[in-house]
Amino acid sequence: MRRILVLGARGFLGGPVAARLVAEPDVTVLRGSRREAPGEEAAPDLGVDLGSVPVDLLAAALAGLRPDAVVNCAGLAAGPASALAAVNARGAAALAEAVAAAVPQARLVHLGSAGEYGPALPGEPLAETSPARPAGVYGATKLAGTLAVTGSGLDAVALRVFNPVGAGAPASGLPGRLAAAFRTAPPDGVVRTGDLGAYRDFVDVADVAEAVALAVTAPGPLPPVLNVGSGVATLVRDLVAELAVRCGFTGRVDESGAGSERSAAVSWVRADVSLAATALGWRPARTLHDSLTALSRAAAPAGARP
């Protein structure tokens, strides 16, 4: 029986990853997250905050759990620079050091981000060999975490996840934020956004979970970095228009609001996922329509029919 520890197991990515791994034969899934708040479900198998836990305490906990693989889904997408650095950079580095000290034979699968790449030339897909030139603090901290993992000497791989979307998408990302706004706005109201003229590669959260499962179970060493995206560049404006329809919003989307700094700096993103296909046998199986349907249904109040 293989023991797989999923950190960030209550998050948007970690939840589906843990659920997918439970379906693997002869696997015991251990869940790690920050300590539960009152009223939450049972305590996690490992309750730590990677942004602050001492490496020696984390190593001792890992030695007690004896995982055969560790999946790091813990991360922070928004917040002050100090918090982003603590979780995304320091947390990944601390985890790699603790794994090396306690369970050096374990495979470490770390979820990175397309934000590590930064600007791309329109029409050219981003491959794992593309320069990493993050456009902001978030991408820089995610890149630091990836470098800590891939440079650790462990049996490790960083999956660079492009823009994940699906049920449970958080408000820190555009799809989750707008799904909530469309649901609460009057049917003929106005929802304000920033400019929606950028192109992004949106990948279904269930496809991300499948890539993680394959990375955990693949035999032999893997490439240090693998892209996990749809391989399709979608105009964000088109995504927003379809999401509005699926959420039953018939009002107007006003693009005169403030947009994110990254959207202004990075106008076009598309993943080259051929290496993941070769190394893992993974390809995205779900369309953006599938992802938006799942998101809109999850965002719907009880009894609503998206």
PDB file of C-alpha atoms in Angstrom:
ATOM      1  CA  MET A   1       0.000   0.000   0.000  1.00  0.00           C
ATOM      2  CA  ARG A   2       1.543   3.299  -1.136  1.00  0.00           C
ATOM      3  CA  ARG A   3       1.151   6.309   1.115  1.00  0.00           C
ATOM      4  CA  ILE A   4       0.733   9.661  -0.634  1.00  0.00           C
ATOM      5  CA  LEU A   5       0.671  12.925   1.275  1.00  0.00           C
ATOM      6  CA  VAL A   6      -1.213  15.813  -0.353  1.00  0.00           C
ATOM      7  CA  LEU A   7      -0.421  19.227   1.091  1.00  0.00           C
ATOM      8  CA  GLY A   8      -3.045  21.912   0.575  1.00  0.00           C
ATOM      9  CA  ALA A   9      -5.622  19.135   0.401  1.00  0.00           C
ATOM     10  CA  ARG A  10      -8.534  21.461   1.164  1.00  0.00           C
ATOM     11  CA  GLY A  11      -7.736  23.896  -1.626  1.00  0.00           C
ATOM     12  CA  PHE A  12      -9.074  24.407  -5.132  1.00  0.00           C
ATOM     13  CA  LEU A  13      -6.359  22.182  -6.620  1.00  0.00           C
ATOM     14  CA  GLY A  14      -5.571  20.030  -3.609  1.00  0.00           C
ATOM     15  CA  GLY A  15      -9.135  18.831  -3.101  1.00  0.00           C
ATOM     16  CA  PRO A  16      -9.520  17.331  -6.601  1.00  0.00           C
ATOM     17  CA  VAL A  17      -5.966  15.963  -6.445  1.00  0.00           C
ATOM     18  CA  ALA A  18      -6.674  14.126  -3.191  1.00  0.00           C
ATOM     19  CA  ALA A  19      -9.985  12.820  -4.551  1.00  0.00           C
ATOM     20  CA  ARG A  20      -8.313  11.573  -7.726  1.00  0.00           C
ATOM     21  CA  LEU A  21      -5.540   9.804  -5.819  1.00  0.00           C
ATOM     22  CA  VAL A  22      -8.063   8.045  -3.589  1.00  0.00           C
ATOM     23  CA  ALA A  23      -9.251   6.267  -6.748  1.00  0.00           C
ATOM     24  CA  GLU A  24      -5.806   4.746  -7.325  1.00  0.00           C
ATOM     25  CA  PRO A  25      -5.513   1.069  -6.325  1.00  0.00           C
ATOM     26  CA  ASP A  26      -3.415   0.233  -3.267  1.00  0.00           C
ATOM     27  CA  VAL A  27      -3.034   3.877  -2.255  1.00  0.00           C
ATOM     28  CA  THR A  28      -3.594   5.551   1.102  1.00  0.00           C
ATOM     29  CA  VAL A  29      -4.028   9.308   0.808  1.00  0.00           C
ATOM     30  CA  LEU A  30      -2.798  11.427   3.696  1.00  0.00           C
ATOM     31  CA  ARG A  31      -4.058  14.990   3.831  1.00  0.00           C
ATOM     32  CA  GLY A  32      -2.081  18.000   4.916  1.00  0.00           C
ATOM     33  CA  SER A  33      -3.372  21.526   5.407  1.00  0.00           C
ATOM     34  CA  ARG A  34      -3.214  24.397   7.829  1.00  0.00           C
ATOM     35  CA  ARG A  35      -4.814  23.509  11.131  1.00  0.00           C
ATOM     36  CA  GLU A  36      -8.570  23.300  10.957  1.00  0.00           C
ATOM     37  CA  ALA A  37     -10.834  26.077  12.139  1.00  0.00           C
ATOM     38  CA  PRO A  38     -13.754  25.414  14.515  1.00  0.00           C
ATOM     39  CA  GLY A  39     -16.561  23.638  12.714  1.00  0.00           C
ATOM     40  CA  GLU A  40     -14.364  22.152   9.976  1.00  0.00           C
ATOM     41  CA  GLU A  41     -14.197  18.458   9.203  1.00  0.00           C
ATOM     42  CA  ALA A  42     -11.746  16.059  10.860  1.00  0.00           C
ATOM     43  CA  ALA A  43      -8.222  17.245  11.509  1.00  0.00           C
ATOM     44  CA  PRO A  44      -5.715  16.677   8.696  1.00  0.00           C
ATOM     45  CA  ASP A  45      -3.057  13.998   8.948  1.00  0.00           C
ATOM     46  CA  LEU A  46      -0.510  16.814   8.861  1.00  0.00           C
ATOM     47  CA  GLY A  47      -1.586  20.231  10.084  1.00  0.00           C
ATOM     48  CA  VAL A  48       1.088  22.772   9.162  1.00  0.00           C
ATOM     49  CA  ASP A  49       1.493  26.139   7.530  1.00  0.00           C
ATOM     50  CA  LEU A  50       4.355  25.768   5.058  1.00  0.00           C
ATOM     51  CA  GLY A  51       4.947  29.483   5.231  1.00  0.00           C
ATOM     52  CA  SER A  52       6.124  29.302   8.824  1.00  0.00           C
ATOM     53  CA  VAL A  53       6.705  25.724  10.014  1.00  0.00           C
ATOM     54  CA  PRO A  54      10.332  25.043  11.068  1.00  0.00           C
ATOM     55  CA  VAL A  55      12.074  22.595   8.771  1.00  0.00           C
ATOM     56  CA  ASP A  56      13.060  20.247  11.613  1.00  0.00           C
ATOM     57  CA  LEU A  57       9.477  19.975  12.869  1.00  0.00           C
ATOM     58  CA  LEU A  58       8.217  19.328   9.342  1.00  0.00           C
ATOM     59  CA  ALA A  59      10.890  16.674   8.834  1.00  0.00           C
ATOM     60  CA  ALA A  60       9.903  14.973  12.085  1.00  0.00           C
ATOM     61  CA  ALA A  61       6.264  14.924  11.012  1.00  0.00           C
ATOM     62  CA  LEU A  62       7.167  13.449   7.624  1.00  0.00           C
ATOM     63  CA  ALA A  63       9.303  10.793   9.275  1.00  0.00           C
ATOM     64  CA  GLY A  64       6.272   9.771  11.336  1.00  0.00           C
ATOM     65  CA  LEU A  65       3.929   9.642   8.347  1.00  0.00           C
ATOM     66  CA  ARG A  66       6.406   7.800   6.080  1.00  0.00           C
ATOM     67  CA  PRO A  67       4.894   8.880   2.739  1.00  0.00           C
ATOM     68  CA  ASP A  68       6.074   7.269  -0.492  1.00  0.00           C
ATOM     69  CA  ALA A  69       5.203  10.462  -2.354  1.00  0.00           C
ATOM     70  CA  VAL A  70       4.465  14.054  -1.379  1.00  0.00           C
ATOM     71  CA  VAL A  71       2.308  16.353  -3.505  1.00  0.00           C
ATOM     72  CA  ASN A  72       2.591  20.070  -2.789  1.00  0.00           C
ATOM     73  CA  CYS A  73      -0.654  21.820  -3.769  1.00  0.00           C
ATOM     74  CA  ALA A  74      -0.200  24.501  -1.111  1.00  0.00           C
ATOM     75  CA  GLY A  75       0.210  27.969  -2.529  1.00  0.00           C
ATOM     76  CA  LEU A  76      -0.975  31.537  -2.365  1.00  0.00           C
ATOM     77  CA  ALA A  77      -2.271  33.333  -5.464  1.00  0.00           C
ATOM     78  CA  ALA A  78      -2.899  36.769  -3.974  1.00  0.00           C
ATOM     79  CA  GLY A  79      -1.839  38.851  -1.007  1.00  0.00           C
ATOM     80  CA  PRO A  80       1.081  40.962   0.175  1.00  0.00           C
ATOM     81  CA  ALA A  81       4.540  40.168  -1.128  1.00  0.00           C
ATOM     82  CA  SER A  82       5.670  38.893   2.259  1.00  0.00           C
ATOM     83  CA  ALA A  83       2.874  36.311   2.373  1.00  0.00           C
ATOM     84  CA  LEU A  84       3.437  35.213  -1.229  1.00  0.00           C
ATOM     85  CA  ALA A  85       7.140  34.753  -0.551  1.00  0.00           C
ATOM     86  CA  ALA A  86       6.528  32.879   2.691  1.00  0.00           C
ATOM     87  CA  VAL A  87       4.163  30.287   1.222  1.00  0.00           C
ATOM     88  CA  ASN A  88       5.218  29.971  -2.415  1.00  0.00           C
ATOM     89  CA  ALA A  89       8.989  30.307  -2.074  1.00  0.00           C
ATOM     90  CA  ARG A  90       9.969  29.601   1.507  1.00  0.00           C
ATOM     91  CA  GLY A  91       7.290  26.924   1.910  1.00  0.00           C
ATOM     92  CA  ALA A  92       8.410  24.933  -1.119  1.00  0.00           C
ATOM     93  CA  ALA A  93      12.054  25.202  -0.075  1.00  0.00           C
ATOM     94  CA  ALA A  94      11.269  24.094   3.476  1.00  0.00           C
ATOM     95  CA  LEU A  95       9.294  21.143   2.181  1.00  0.00           C
ATOM     96  CA  ALA A  96      12.110  20.018  -0.117  1.00  0.00           C
ATOM     97  CA  GLU A  97      14.606  20.230   2.743  1.00  0.00           C
ATOM     98  CA  ALA A  98      12.301  18.303   5.071  1.00  0.00           C
ATOM     99  CA  VAL A  99      11.667  15.571   2.494  1.00  0.00           C
ATOM    100  CA  ALA A 100      15.414  15.248   1.901  1.00  0.00           C
ATOM    101  CA  ALA A 101      16.017  14.895   5.638  1.00  0.00           C
ATOM    102  CA  ALA A 102      13.141  12.543   6.510  1.00  0.00           C
ATOM    103  CA  VAL A 103      11.992  10.582   3.448  1.00  0.00           C
ATOM    104  CA  PRO A 104      14.634  11.102   0.749  1.00  0.00           C
ATOM    105  CA  GLN A 105      13.312   8.185  -1.309  1.00  0.00           C
ATOM    106  CA  ALA A 106       9.869   9.805  -1.683  1.00  0.00           C
ATOM    107  CA  ARG A 107       8.838  11.426  -4.944  1.00  0.00           C
ATOM    108  CA  LEU A 108       8.019  15.116  -4.584  1.00  0.00           C
ATOM    109  CA  VAL A 109       5.427  16.551  -6.983  1.00  0.00           C
ATOM    110  CA  HIS A 110       5.169  20.324  -6.738  1.00  0.00           C
ATOM    111  CA  LEU A 111       2.522  22.497  -8.382  1.00  0.00           C
ATOM    112  CA  GLY A 112       4.136  25.501 -10.001  1.00  0.00           C
ATOM    113  CA  SER A 113       2.501  28.144 -12.182  1.00  0.00           C
ATOM    114  CA  ALA A 114       2.521  29.516 -15.708  1.00  0.00           C
ATOM    115  CA  GLY A 115       3.178  32.852 -13.995  1.00  0.00           C
ATOM    116  CA  GLU A 116       6.801  31.732 -13.737  1.00  0.00           C
ATOM    117  CA  TYR A 117       7.251  32.296 -17.482  1.00  0.00           C
ATOM    118  CA  GLY A 118       6.116  35.893 -17.840  1.00  0.00           C
ATOM    119  CA  PRO A 119       5.542  37.527 -21.253  1.00  0.00           C
ATOM    120  CA  ALA A 120       5.359  35.386 -24.377  1.00  0.00           C
ATOM    121  CA  LEU A 121       5.274  36.283 -28.050  1.00  0.00           C
ATOM    122  CA  PRO A 122       1.733  36.077 -29.456  1.00  0.00           C
ATOM    123  CA  GLY A 123       1.278  32.849 -31.386  1.00  0.00           C
ATOM    124  CA  GLU A 124       4.260  31.071 -29.808  1.00  0.00           C
ATOM    125  CA  PRO A 125       3.543  28.372 -27.206  1.00  0.00           C
ATOM    126  CA  LEU A 126       5.522  28.284 -24.000  1.00  0.00           C
ATOM    127  CA  ALA A 127       7.672  25.173 -23.637  1.00  0.00           C
ATOM    128  CA  GLU A 128       9.557  24.079 -20.546  1.00  0.00           C
ATOM    129  CA  THR A 129      12.716  25.451 -22.196  1.00  0.00           C
ATOM    130  CA  SER A 130      11.197  28.923 -22.572  1.00  0.00           C
ATOM    131  CA  PRO A 131      12.860  31.624 -20.448  1.00  0.00           C
ATOM    132  CA  ALA A 132      11.376  32.124 -16.997  1.00  0.00           C
ATOM    133  CA  ARG A 133      10.861  35.874 -16.687  1.00  0.00           C
ATOM    134  CA  PRO A 134       8.000  36.400 -14.237  1.00  0.00           C
ATOM    135  CA  ALA A 135       6.186  39.710 -14.563  1.00  0.00           C
ATOM    136  CA  GLY A 136       5.272  40.159 -10.913  1.00  0.00           C
ATOM    137  CA  VAL A 137       5.807  39.079  -7.327  1.00  0.00           C
ATOM    138  CA  TYR A 138       3.469  36.082  -7.577  1.00  0.00           C
ATOM    139  CA  GLY A 139       5.327  34.580 -10.538  1.00  0.00           C
ATOM    140  CA  ALA A 140       8.701  35.324  -8.964  1.00  0.00           C
ATOM    141  CA  THR A 141       7.786  33.555  -5.728  1.00  0.00           C
ATOM    142  CA  LYS A 142       6.382  30.561  -7.615  1.00  0.00           C
ATOM    143  CA  LEU A 143       9.578  30.378  -9.677  1.00  0.00           C
ATOM    144  CA  ALA A 144      11.660  30.440  -6.507  1.00  0.00           C
ATOM    145  CA  GLY A 145       9.625  27.527  -5.168  1.00  0.00           C
ATOM    146  CA  THR A 146      10.061  25.543  -8.378  1.00  0.00           C
ATOM    147  CA  LEU A 147      13.819  26.144  -8.362  1.00  0.00           C
ATOM    148  CA  ALA A 148      14.046  24.991  -4.748  1.00  0.00           C
ATOM    149  CA  VAL A 149      12.242  21.751  -5.601  1.00  0.00           C
ATOM    150  CA  THR A 150      13.964  20.968  -8.900  1.00  0.00           C
ATOM    151  CA  GLY A 151      17.376  21.811  -7.462  1.00  0.00           C
ATOM    152  CA  SER A 152      16.931  19.696  -4.334  1.00  0.00           C
ATOM    153  CA  GLY A 153      18.468  16.497  -5.692  1.00  0.00           C
ATOM    154  CA  LEU A 154      15.257  14.625  -4.861  1.00  0.00           C
ATOM    155  CA  ASP A 155      13.118  12.510  -7.173  1.00  0.00           C
ATOM    156  CA  ALA A 156      11.078  15.624  -7.890  1.00  0.00           C
ATOM    157  CA  VAL A 157       9.005  17.237 -10.620  1.00  0.00           C
ATOM    158  CA  ALA A 158       7.330  20.634 -10.825  1.00  0.00           C
ATOM    159  CA  LEU A 159       4.083  20.736 -12.776  1.00  0.00           C
ATOM    160  CA  ARG A 160       3.648  24.249 -14.166  1.00  0.00           C
ATOM    161  CA  VAL A 161      -0.122  24.646 -14.054  1.00  0.00           C
ATOM    162  CA  PHE A 162      -1.524  27.246 -16.416  1.00  0.00           C
ATOM    163  CA  ASN A 163      -4.884  28.899 -15.565  1.00  0.00           C
ATOM    164  CA  PRO A 164      -6.947  26.287 -13.706  1.00  0.00           C
ATOM    165  CA  VAL A 165     -10.730  26.573 -13.878  1.00  0.00           C
ATOM    166  CA  GLY A 166     -13.646  24.454 -12.708  1.00  0.00           C
ATOM    167  CA  ALA A 167     -15.926  23.892  -9.748  1.00  0.00           C
ATOM    168  CA  GLY A 168     -14.726  25.731  -6.658  1.00  0.00           C
ATOM    169  CA  ALA A 169     -12.564  28.260  -8.496  1.00  0.00           C
ATOM    170  CA  PRO A 170     -11.544  30.850  -5.878  1.00  0.00           C
ATOM    171  CA  ALA A 171     -12.253  34.567  -5.968  1.00  0.00           C
ATOM    172  CA  SER A 172      -8.509  35.208  -6.286  1.00  0.00           C
ATOM    173  CA  GLY A 173      -8.864  34.280  -9.968  1.00  0.00           C
ATOM    174  CA  LEU A 174     -11.025  35.918 -12.628  1.00  0.00           C
ATOM    175  CA  PRO A 175     -13.365  32.964 -13.389  1.00  0.00           C
ATOM    176  CA  GLY A 176     -14.234  32.358  -9.734  1.00  0.00           C
ATOM    177  CA  ARG A 177     -14.640  36.038  -8.977  1.00  0.00           C
ATOM    178  CA  LEU A 178     -16.914  36.655 -11.959  1.00  0.00           C
ATOM    179  CA  ALA A 179     -18.989  33.530 -11.382  1.00  0.00           C
ATOM    180  CA  ALA A 180     -19.856  34.903  -7.933  1.00  0.00           C
ATOM    181  CA  ALA A 181     -20.482  38.395  -9.343  1.00  0.00           C
ATOM    182  CA  PHE A 182     -22.771  37.111 -12.106  1.00  0.00           C
ATOM    183  CA  ARG A 183     -24.781  35.115  -9.597  1.00  0.00           C
ATOM    184  CA  THR A 184     -25.359  38.038  -7.239  1.00  0.00           C
ATOM    185  CA  ALA A 185     -25.851  40.837  -9.783  1.00  0.00           C
ATOM    186  CA  PRO A 186     -29.361  41.768 -10.981  1.00  0.00           C
ATOM    187  CA  PRO A 187     -30.111  40.146 -14.368  1.00  0.00           C
ATOM    188  CA  ASP A 188     -29.920  43.534 -16.086  1.00  0.00           C
ATOM    189  CA  GLY A 189     -27.135  44.889 -13.886  1.00  0.00           C
ATOM    190  CA  VAL A 190     -23.524  45.768 -14.619  1.00  0.00           C
ATOM    191  CA  VAL A 191     -20.450  43.758 -13.625  1.00  0.00           C
ATOM    192  CA  ARG A 192     -17.215  45.708 -13.853  1.00  0.00           C
ATOM    193  CA  THR A 193     -13.912  44.132 -14.817  1.00  0.00           C
ATOM    194  CA  GLY A 194     -10.577  45.222 -16.165  1.00  0.00           C
ATOM    195  CA  ASP A 195      -9.648  44.879 -19.815  1.00  0.00           C
ATOM    196  CA  LEU A 196     -10.491  41.380 -21.104  1.00  0.00           C
ATOM    197  CA  GLY A 197      -8.384  41.477 -24.239  1.00  0.00           C
ATOM    198  CA  ALA A 198      -5.652  39.098 -23.040  1.00  0.00           C
ATOM    199  CA  TYR A 199      -5.347  35.478 -24.159  1.00  0.00           C
ATOM    200  CA  ARG A 200      -4.915  32.750 -21.558  1.00  0.00           C
ATOM    201  CA  ASP A 201      -4.523  28.985 -21.486  1.00  0.00           C
ATOM    202  CA  PHE A 202      -7.292  27.648 -19.235  1.00  0.00           C
ATOM    203  CA  VAL A 203      -7.019  24.062 -18.006  1.00  0.00           C
ATOM    204  CA  ASP A 204      -9.682  22.082 -16.168  1.00  0.00           C
ATOM    205  CA  VAL A 205      -8.924  21.378 -12.520  1.00  0.00           C
ATOM    206  CA  ALA A 206      -9.809  17.701 -13.046  1.00  0.00           C
ATOM    207  CA  ASP A 207      -7.198  17.485 -15.812  1.00  0.00           C
ATOM    208  CA  VAL A 208      -4.659  18.960 -13.396  1.00  0.00           C
ATOM    209  CA  ALA A 209      -5.566  16.267 -10.862  1.00  0.00           C
ATOM    210  CA  GLU A 210      -5.067  13.598 -13.527  1.00  0.00           C
ATOM    211  CA  ALA A 211      -1.618  14.972 -14.366  1.00  0.00           C
ATOM    212  CA  VAL A 212      -0.666  14.862 -10.688  1.00  0.00           C
ATOM    213  CA  ALA A 213      -1.821  11.253 -10.356  1.00  0.00           C
ATOM    214  CA  LEU A 214       0.282  10.260 -13.356  1.00  0.00           C
ATOM    215  CA  ALA A 215       3.293  12.177 -12.027  1.00  0.00           C
ATOM    216  CA  VAL A 216       3.013  10.429  -8.677  1.00  0.00           C
ATOM    217  CA  THR A 217       2.798   6.940 -10.166  1.00  0.00           C
ATOM    218  CA  ALA A 218       5.056   7.235 -13.257  1.00  0.00           C
ATOM    219  CA  PRO A 219       8.073   4.914 -13.103  1.00  0.00           C
ATOM    220  CA  GLY A 220      11.601   6.222 -13.222  1.00  0.00           C
ATOM    221  CA  PRO A 221      12.853   9.814 -13.078  1.00  0.00           C
ATOM    222  CA  LEU A 222      10.800  12.549 -14.718  1.00  0.00           C
ATOM    223  CA  PRO A 223      11.840  15.824 -16.384  1.00  0.00           C
ATOM    224  CA  PRO A 224      12.259  18.509 -13.723  1.00  0.00           C
ATOM    225  CA  VAL A 225       9.449  20.697 -15.117  1.00  0.00           C
ATOM    226  CA  LEU A 226       6.303  19.735 -17.036  1.00  0.00           C
ATOM    227  CA  ASN A 227       3.649  22.084 -18.384  1.00  0.00           C
ATOM    228  CA  VAL A 228       0.028  21.312 -17.513  1.00  0.00           C
ATOM    229  CA  GLY A 229      -2.317  23.358 -19.694  1.00  0.00           C
ATOM    230  CA  SER A 230      -4.946  22.960 -22.372  1.00  0.00           C
ATOM    231  CA  GLY A 231      -2.663  23.913 -25.255  1.00  0.00           C
ATOM    232  CA  VAL A 232      -5.274  26.465 -26.378  1.00  0.00           C
ATOM    233  CA  ALA A 233      -5.081  30.258 -26.127  1.00  0.00           C
ATOM    234  CA  THR A 234      -8.542  31.640 -25.291  1.00  0.00           C
ATOM    235  CA  LEU A 235      -9.548  35.286 -25.440  1.00  0.00           C
ATOM    236  CA  VAL A 236     -10.556  36.112 -21.865  1.00  0.00           C
ATOM    237  CA  ARG A 237     -13.469  38.162 -23.162  1.00  0.00           C
ATOM    238  CA  ASP A 238     -14.901  35.007 -24.771  1.00  0.00           C
ATOM    239  CA  LEU A 239     -14.581  33.072 -21.525  1.00  0.00           C
ATOM    240  CA  VAL A 240     -16.378  35.837 -19.618  1.00  0.00           C
ATOM    241  CA  ALA A 241     -19.192  35.992 -22.164  1.00  0.00           C
ATOM    242  CA  GLU A 242     -19.830  32.250 -21.962  1.00  0.00           C
ATOM    243  CA  LEU A 243     -19.592  32.230 -18.175  1.00  0.00           C
ATOM    244  CA  ALA A 244     -22.179  35.032 -17.985  1.00  0.00           C
ATOM    245  CA  VAL A 245     -24.609  32.995 -20.085  1.00  0.00           C
ATOM    246  CA  ARG A 246     -24.063  29.865 -18.029  1.00  0.00           C
ATOM    247  CA  CYS A 247     -24.645  31.814 -14.813  1.00  0.00           C
ATOM    248  CA  GLY A 248     -27.856  33.356 -16.164  1.00  0.00           C
ATOM    249  CA  PHE A 249     -26.472  36.906 -16.238  1.00  0.00           C
ATOM    250  CA  THR A 250     -28.029  38.998 -19.016  1.00  0.00           C
ATOM    251  CA  GLY A 251     -26.680  42.382 -18.001  1.00  0.00           C
ATOM    252  CA  ARG A 252     -23.593  44.218 -19.180  1.00  0.00           C
ATOM    253  CA  VAL A 253     -19.903  43.577 -18.557  1.00  0.00           C
ATOM    254  CA  ASP A 254     -18.037  46.874 -18.176  1.00  0.00           C
ATOM    255  CA  GLU A 255     -14.295  46.596 -18.836  1.00  0.00           C
ATOM    256  CA  SER A 256     -13.422  50.047 -17.498  1.00  0.00           C
ATOM    257  CA  GLY A 257     -12.345  48.779 -14.076  1.00  0.00           C
ATOM    258  CA  ALA A 258      -8.815  48.190 -12.852  1.00  0.00           C
ATOM    259  CA  GLY A 259      -7.237  45.006 -14.178  1.00  0.00           C
ATOM    260  CA  SER A 260      -4.421  42.935 -12.748  1.00  0.00           C
ATOM    261  CA  GLU A 261      -0.819  43.972 -13.295  1.00  0.00           C
ATOM    262  CA  ARG A 262      -0.033  40.600 -14.798  1.00  0.00           C
ATOM    263  CA  SER A 263      -2.800  40.893 -17.395  1.00  0.00           C
ATOM    264  CA  ALA A 264      -1.361  44.223 -18.470  1.00  0.00           C
ATOM    265  CA  ALA A 265       2.165  42.796 -18.721  1.00  0.00           C
ATOM    266  CA  VAL A 266       1.316  39.395 -20.223  1.00  0.00           C
ATOM    267  CA  SER A 267      -1.125  39.622 -23.115  1.00  0.00           C
ATOM    268  CA  TRP A 268      -0.862  36.120 -24.582  1.00  0.00           C
ATOM    269  CA  VAL A 269      -0.225  32.680 -23.044  1.00  0.00           C
ATOM    270  CA  ARG A 270      -0.467  29.182 -24.459  1.00  0.00           C
ATOM    271  CA  ALA A 271       1.184  26.024 -23.139  1.00  0.00           C
ATOM    272  CA  ASP A 272       3.151  23.516 -25.123  1.00  0.00           C
ATOM    273  CA  VAL A 273       2.083  20.291 -23.403  1.00  0.00           C
ATOM    274  CA  SER A 274       3.949  17.844 -25.632  1.00  0.00           C
ATOM    275  CA  LEU A 275       6.541  16.983 -22.977  1.00  0.00           C
ATOM    276  CA  ALA A 276       3.841  16.011 -20.472  1.00  0.00           C
ATOM    277  CA  ALA A 277       2.312  13.794 -23.163  1.00  0.00           C
ATOM    278  CA  THR A 278       5.655  12.076 -23.700  1.00  0.00           C
ATOM    279  CA  ALA A 279       6.747  11.800 -20.066  1.00  0.00           C
ATOM    280  CA  LEU A 280       3.384  11.011 -18.446  1.00  0.00           C
ATOM    281  CA  GLY A 281       1.051   9.989 -21.257  1.00  0.00           C
ATOM    282  CA  TRP A 282      -1.085  12.947 -20.161  1.00  0.00           C
ATOM    283  CA  ARG A 283      -3.266  15.091 -22.371  1.00  0.00           C
ATOM    284  CA  PRO A 284      -6.103  17.438 -21.391  1.00  0.00           C
ATOM    285  CA  ALA A 285      -9.425  15.623 -21.733  1.00  0.00           C
ATOM    286  CA  ARG A 286     -11.904  18.393 -20.885  1.00  0.00           C
ATOM    287  CA  THR A 287     -12.882  21.492 -22.824  1.00  0.00           C
ATOM    288  CA  LEU A 288     -13.299  25.003 -21.514  1.00  0.00           C
ATOM    289  CA  HIS A 289     -17.053  24.520 -21.946  1.00  0.00           C
ATOM    290  CA  ASP A 290     -16.854  21.582 -19.514  1.00  0.00           C
ATOM    291  CA  SER A 291     -14.913  23.690 -17.023  1.00  0.00           C
ATOM    292  CA  LEU A 292     -17.305  26.647 -17.178  1.00  0.00           C
ATOM    293  CA  THR A 293     -20.318  24.368 -16.847  1.00  0.00           C
ATOM    294  CA  ALA A 294     -18.841  22.843 -13.700  1.00  0.00           C
ATOM    295  CA  LEU A 295     -17.968  26.284 -12.320  1.00  0.00           C
ATOM    296  CA  SER A 296     -21.400  27.767 -13.007  1.00  0.00           C
ATOM    297  CA  ARG A 297     -23.209  24.800 -11.474  1.00  0.00           C
ATOM    298  CA  ALA A 298     -21.051  24.904  -8.364  1.00  0.00           C
ATOM    299  CA  ALA A 299     -21.682  28.645  -8.027  1.00  0.00           C
ATOM    300  CA  ALA A 300     -25.449  28.283  -8.419  1.00  0.00           C
ATOM    301  CA  PRO A 301     -27.677  28.605  -5.345  1.00  0.00           C
ATOM    302  CA  ALA A 302     -29.780  25.618  -4.367  1.00  0.00           C
ATOM    303  CA  GLY A 303     -32.573  25.018  -6.843  1.00  0.00           C
ATOM    304  CA  ALA A 304     -31.057  27.153  -9.597  1.00  0.00           C
ATOM    305  CA  ARG A 305     -30.736  25.798 -13.094  1.00  0.00           C
ATOM    306  CA  PRO A 306     -27.654  27.219 -14.849  1.00  0.00           C
TER     307      PRO A 306
END
